PDB file of C-alpha atoms in Angstrom:
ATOM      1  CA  UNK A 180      -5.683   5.325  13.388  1.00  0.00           C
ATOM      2  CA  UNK A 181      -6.493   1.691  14.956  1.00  0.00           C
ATOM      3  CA  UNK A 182      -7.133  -1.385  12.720  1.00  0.00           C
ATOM      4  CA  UNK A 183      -9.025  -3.500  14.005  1.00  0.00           C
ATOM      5  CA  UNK A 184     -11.808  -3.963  13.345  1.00  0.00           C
ATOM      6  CA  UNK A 185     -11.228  -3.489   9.988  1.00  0.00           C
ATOM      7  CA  UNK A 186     -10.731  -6.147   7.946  1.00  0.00           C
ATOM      8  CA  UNK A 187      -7.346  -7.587   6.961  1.00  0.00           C
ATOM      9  CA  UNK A 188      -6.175  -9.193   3.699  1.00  0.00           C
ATOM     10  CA  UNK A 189      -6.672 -13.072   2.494  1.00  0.00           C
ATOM     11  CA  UNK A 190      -2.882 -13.861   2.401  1.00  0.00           C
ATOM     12  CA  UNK A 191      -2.126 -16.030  -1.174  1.00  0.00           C
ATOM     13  CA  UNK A 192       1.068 -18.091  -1.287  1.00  0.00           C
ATOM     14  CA  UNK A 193       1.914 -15.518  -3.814  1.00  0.00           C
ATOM     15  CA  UNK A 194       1.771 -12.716  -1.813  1.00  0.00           C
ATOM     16  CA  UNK A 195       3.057 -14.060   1.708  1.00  0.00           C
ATOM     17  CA  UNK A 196       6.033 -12.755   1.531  1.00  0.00           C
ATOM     18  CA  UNK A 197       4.705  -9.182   0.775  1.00  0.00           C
ATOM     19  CA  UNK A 198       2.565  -9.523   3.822  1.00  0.00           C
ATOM     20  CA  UNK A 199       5.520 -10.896   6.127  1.00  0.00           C
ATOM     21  CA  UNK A 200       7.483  -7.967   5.027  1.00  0.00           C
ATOM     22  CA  UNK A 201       5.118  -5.619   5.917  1.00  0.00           C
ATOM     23  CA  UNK A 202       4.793  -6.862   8.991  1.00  0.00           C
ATOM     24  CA  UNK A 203       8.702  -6.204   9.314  1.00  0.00           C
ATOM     25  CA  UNK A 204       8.267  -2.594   8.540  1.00  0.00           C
ATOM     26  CA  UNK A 205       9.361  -2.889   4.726  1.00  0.00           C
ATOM     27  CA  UNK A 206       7.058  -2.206   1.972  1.00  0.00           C
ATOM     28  CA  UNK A 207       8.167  -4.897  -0.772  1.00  0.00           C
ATOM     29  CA  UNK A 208       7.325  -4.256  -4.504  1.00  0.00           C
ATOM     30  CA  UNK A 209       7.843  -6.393  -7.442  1.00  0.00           C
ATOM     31  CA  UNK A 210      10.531  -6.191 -10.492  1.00  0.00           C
ATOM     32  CA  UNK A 211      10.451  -7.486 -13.682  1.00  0.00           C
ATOM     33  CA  UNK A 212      13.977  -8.989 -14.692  1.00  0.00           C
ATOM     34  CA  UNK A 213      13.422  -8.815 -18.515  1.00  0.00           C
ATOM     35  CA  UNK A 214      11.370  -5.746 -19.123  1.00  0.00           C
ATOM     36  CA  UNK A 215      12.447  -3.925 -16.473  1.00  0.00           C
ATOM     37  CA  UNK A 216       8.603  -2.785 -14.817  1.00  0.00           C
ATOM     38  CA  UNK A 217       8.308  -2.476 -11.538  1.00  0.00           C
ATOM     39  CA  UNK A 218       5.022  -2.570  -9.784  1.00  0.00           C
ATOM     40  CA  UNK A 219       2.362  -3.247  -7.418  1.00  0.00           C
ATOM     41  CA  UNK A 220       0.346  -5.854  -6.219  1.00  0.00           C
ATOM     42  CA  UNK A 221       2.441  -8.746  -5.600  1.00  0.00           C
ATOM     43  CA  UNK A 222       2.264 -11.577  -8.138  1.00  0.00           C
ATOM     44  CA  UNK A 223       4.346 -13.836  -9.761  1.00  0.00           C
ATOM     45  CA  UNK A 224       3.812 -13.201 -13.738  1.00  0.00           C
ATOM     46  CA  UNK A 225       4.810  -9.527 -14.450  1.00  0.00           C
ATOM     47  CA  UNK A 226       1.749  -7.840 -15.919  1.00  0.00           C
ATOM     48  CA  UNK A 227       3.455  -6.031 -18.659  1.00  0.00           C
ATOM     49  CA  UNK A 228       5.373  -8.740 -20.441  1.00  0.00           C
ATOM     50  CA  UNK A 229       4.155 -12.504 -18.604  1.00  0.00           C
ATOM     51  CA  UNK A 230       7.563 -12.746 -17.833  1.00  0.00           C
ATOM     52  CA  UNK A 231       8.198 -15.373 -14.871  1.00  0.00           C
ATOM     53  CA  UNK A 232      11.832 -13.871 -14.039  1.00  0.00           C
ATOM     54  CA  UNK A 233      10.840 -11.385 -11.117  1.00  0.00           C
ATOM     55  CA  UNK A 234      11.965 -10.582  -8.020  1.00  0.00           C
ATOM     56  CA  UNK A 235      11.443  -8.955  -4.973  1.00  0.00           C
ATOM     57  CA  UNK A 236      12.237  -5.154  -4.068  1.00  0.00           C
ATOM     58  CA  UNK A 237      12.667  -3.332  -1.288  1.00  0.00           C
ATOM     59  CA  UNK A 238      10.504  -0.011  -1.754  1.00  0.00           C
ATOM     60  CA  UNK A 239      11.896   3.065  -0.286  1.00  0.00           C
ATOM     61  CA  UNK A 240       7.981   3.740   1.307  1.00  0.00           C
ATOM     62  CA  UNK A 241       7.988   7.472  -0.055  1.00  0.00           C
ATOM     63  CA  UNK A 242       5.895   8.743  -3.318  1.00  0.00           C
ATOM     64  CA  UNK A 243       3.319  11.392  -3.697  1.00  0.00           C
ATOM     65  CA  UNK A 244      -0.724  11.465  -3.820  1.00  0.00           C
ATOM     66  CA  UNK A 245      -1.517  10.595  -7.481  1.00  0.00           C
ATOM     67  CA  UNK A 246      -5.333  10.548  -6.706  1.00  0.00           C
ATOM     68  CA  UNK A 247      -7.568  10.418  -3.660  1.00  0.00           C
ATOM     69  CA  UNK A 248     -11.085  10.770  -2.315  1.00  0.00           C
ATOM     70  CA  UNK A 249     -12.873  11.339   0.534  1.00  0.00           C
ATOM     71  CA  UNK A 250     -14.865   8.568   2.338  1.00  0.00           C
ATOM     72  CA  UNK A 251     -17.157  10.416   5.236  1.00  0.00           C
ATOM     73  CA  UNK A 252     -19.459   6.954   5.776  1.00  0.00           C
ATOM     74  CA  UNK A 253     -18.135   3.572   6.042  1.00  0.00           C
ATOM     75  CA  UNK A 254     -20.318   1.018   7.042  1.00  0.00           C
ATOM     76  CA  UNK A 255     -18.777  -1.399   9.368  1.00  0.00           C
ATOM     77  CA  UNK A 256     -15.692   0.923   9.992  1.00  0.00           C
ATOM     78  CA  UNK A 257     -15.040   2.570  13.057  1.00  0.00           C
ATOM     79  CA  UNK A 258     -16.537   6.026  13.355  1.00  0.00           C
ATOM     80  CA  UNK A 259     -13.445   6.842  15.011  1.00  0.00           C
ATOM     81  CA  UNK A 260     -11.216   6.791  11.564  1.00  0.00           C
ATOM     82  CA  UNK A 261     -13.548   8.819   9.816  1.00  0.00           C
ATOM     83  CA  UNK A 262     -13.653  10.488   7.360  1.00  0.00           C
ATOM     84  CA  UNK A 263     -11.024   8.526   5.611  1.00  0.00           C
ATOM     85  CA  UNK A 264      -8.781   9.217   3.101  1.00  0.00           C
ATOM     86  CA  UNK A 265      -8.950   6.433   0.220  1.00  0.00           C
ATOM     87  CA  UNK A 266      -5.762   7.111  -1.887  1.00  0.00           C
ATOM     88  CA  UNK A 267      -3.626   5.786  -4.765  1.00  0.00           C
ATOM     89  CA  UNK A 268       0.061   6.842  -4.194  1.00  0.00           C
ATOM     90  CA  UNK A 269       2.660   6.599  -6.600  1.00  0.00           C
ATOM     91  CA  UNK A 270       5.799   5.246  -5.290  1.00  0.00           C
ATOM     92  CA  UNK A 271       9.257   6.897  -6.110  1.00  0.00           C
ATOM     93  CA  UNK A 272       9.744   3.128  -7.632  1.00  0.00           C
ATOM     94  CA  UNK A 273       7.114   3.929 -10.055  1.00  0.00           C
ATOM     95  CA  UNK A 274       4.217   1.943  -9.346  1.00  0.00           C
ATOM     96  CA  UNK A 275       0.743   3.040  -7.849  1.00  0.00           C
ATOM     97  CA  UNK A 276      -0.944   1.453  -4.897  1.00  0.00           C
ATOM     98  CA  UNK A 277      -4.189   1.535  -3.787  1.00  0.00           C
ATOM     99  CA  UNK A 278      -4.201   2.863   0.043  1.00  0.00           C
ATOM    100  CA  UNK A 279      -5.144   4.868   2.861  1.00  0.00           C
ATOM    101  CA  UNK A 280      -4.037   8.115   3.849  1.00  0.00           C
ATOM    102  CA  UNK A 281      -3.704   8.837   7.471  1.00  0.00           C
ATOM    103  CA  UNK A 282      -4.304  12.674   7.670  1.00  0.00           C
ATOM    104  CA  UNK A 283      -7.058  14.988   7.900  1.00  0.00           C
ATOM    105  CA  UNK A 284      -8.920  15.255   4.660  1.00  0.00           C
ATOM    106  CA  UNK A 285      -8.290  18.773   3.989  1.00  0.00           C
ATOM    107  CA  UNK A 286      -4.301  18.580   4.025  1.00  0.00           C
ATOM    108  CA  UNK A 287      -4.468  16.037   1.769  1.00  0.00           C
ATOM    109  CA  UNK A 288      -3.651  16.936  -2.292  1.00  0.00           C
ATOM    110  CA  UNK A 289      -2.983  15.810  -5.288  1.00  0.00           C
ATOM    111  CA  UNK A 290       0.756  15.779  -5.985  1.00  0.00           C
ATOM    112  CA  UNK A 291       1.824  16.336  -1.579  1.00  0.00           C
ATOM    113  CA  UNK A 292       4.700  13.865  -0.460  1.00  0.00           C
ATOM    114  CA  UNK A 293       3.705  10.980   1.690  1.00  0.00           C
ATOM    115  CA  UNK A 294       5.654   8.098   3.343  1.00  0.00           C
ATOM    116  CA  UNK A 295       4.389   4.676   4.656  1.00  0.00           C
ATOM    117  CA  UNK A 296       3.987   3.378   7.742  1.00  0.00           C
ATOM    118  CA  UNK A 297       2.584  -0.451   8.672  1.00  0.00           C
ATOM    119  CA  UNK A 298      -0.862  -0.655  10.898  1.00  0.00           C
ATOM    120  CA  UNK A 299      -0.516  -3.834  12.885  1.00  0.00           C
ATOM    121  CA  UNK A 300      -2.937  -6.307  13.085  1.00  0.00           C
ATOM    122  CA  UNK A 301      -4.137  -9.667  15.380  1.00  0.00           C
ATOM    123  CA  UNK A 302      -1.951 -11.833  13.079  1.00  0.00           C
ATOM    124  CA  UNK A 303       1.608 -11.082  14.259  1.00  0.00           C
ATOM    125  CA  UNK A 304       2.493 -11.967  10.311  1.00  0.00           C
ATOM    126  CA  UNK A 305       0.978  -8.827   8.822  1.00  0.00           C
ATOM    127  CA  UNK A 306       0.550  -5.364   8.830  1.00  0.00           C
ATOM    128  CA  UNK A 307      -1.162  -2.715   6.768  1.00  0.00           C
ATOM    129  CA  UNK A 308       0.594  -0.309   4.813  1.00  0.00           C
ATOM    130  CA  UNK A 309      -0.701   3.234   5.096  1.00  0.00           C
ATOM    131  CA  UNK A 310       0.833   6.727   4.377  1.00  0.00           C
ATOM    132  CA  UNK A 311       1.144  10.031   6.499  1.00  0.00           C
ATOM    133  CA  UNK A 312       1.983  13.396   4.445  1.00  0.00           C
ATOM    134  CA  UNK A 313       5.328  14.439   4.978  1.00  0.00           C
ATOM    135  CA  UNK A 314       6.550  17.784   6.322  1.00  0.00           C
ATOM    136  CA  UNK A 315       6.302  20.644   4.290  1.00  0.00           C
TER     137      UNK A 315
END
């Protein structure tokens, strides 16, 4: 699957870092240091309690299909990387994130074991996280 010319996030000072990361081959989440949440999309305040202490986590890129569908159309996307496979996976770390799923549509299921690799893109500071199923 190619990226371009699909199009690539706004970065926010916020979520730089996530981006950068990315772009390093390391899929970053976020930690809350009083409540304990962990989760997904990168921003400061942690949505559970408003807490300011959190920090930065190194995501071990594996989870499993929590929900998915089917996108056969696309306009402006490259008939090439169709159909694609829109995809929320849950992360091992416990939060969900909206994705893609590189595979053909009809391997894909609810519950099968995926791991995350980064799609680079004309700025050398980020990359898109996608997942492939694993083995098995």
């Amino acid at each position: 699957m190619s990226w371009d010319p699909r199009p690539v996030p706004d970065v926010t000072p916020e979520s730089e870092r996530y981006w950068t990361a990315a772009a390093g081959g390391t899929l970053l989440v976020r930690e809350c240091q009083d409540c304990g949440l962990v989760y997904h999309y990168p921003r400061s305040l942690c949505p559970d309690c408003f807490s300011e202490r959190t920090e930065w986590r190194e995501a071990s890129g594996r989870g499993e299909v929590y929900s998915f569908s089917t996108a056969r159309t696309m306009r402006g996307w490259p008939e090439d990387d169709l159909p694609l496979v829109l995809a929320y996976v849950e992360l091992e770390e416990g939060p969900r994130l909206m994705t893609n799923v590189d595979a053909d549509p009809s391997a894909v299921e609810i519950g099968r074991r995926v791991t995350v690799e980064f799609r680079d893109v004309d700025d050398e500071e980020i990359a898109i996280p996608v997942f492939v199923l694993e083995d098995g």
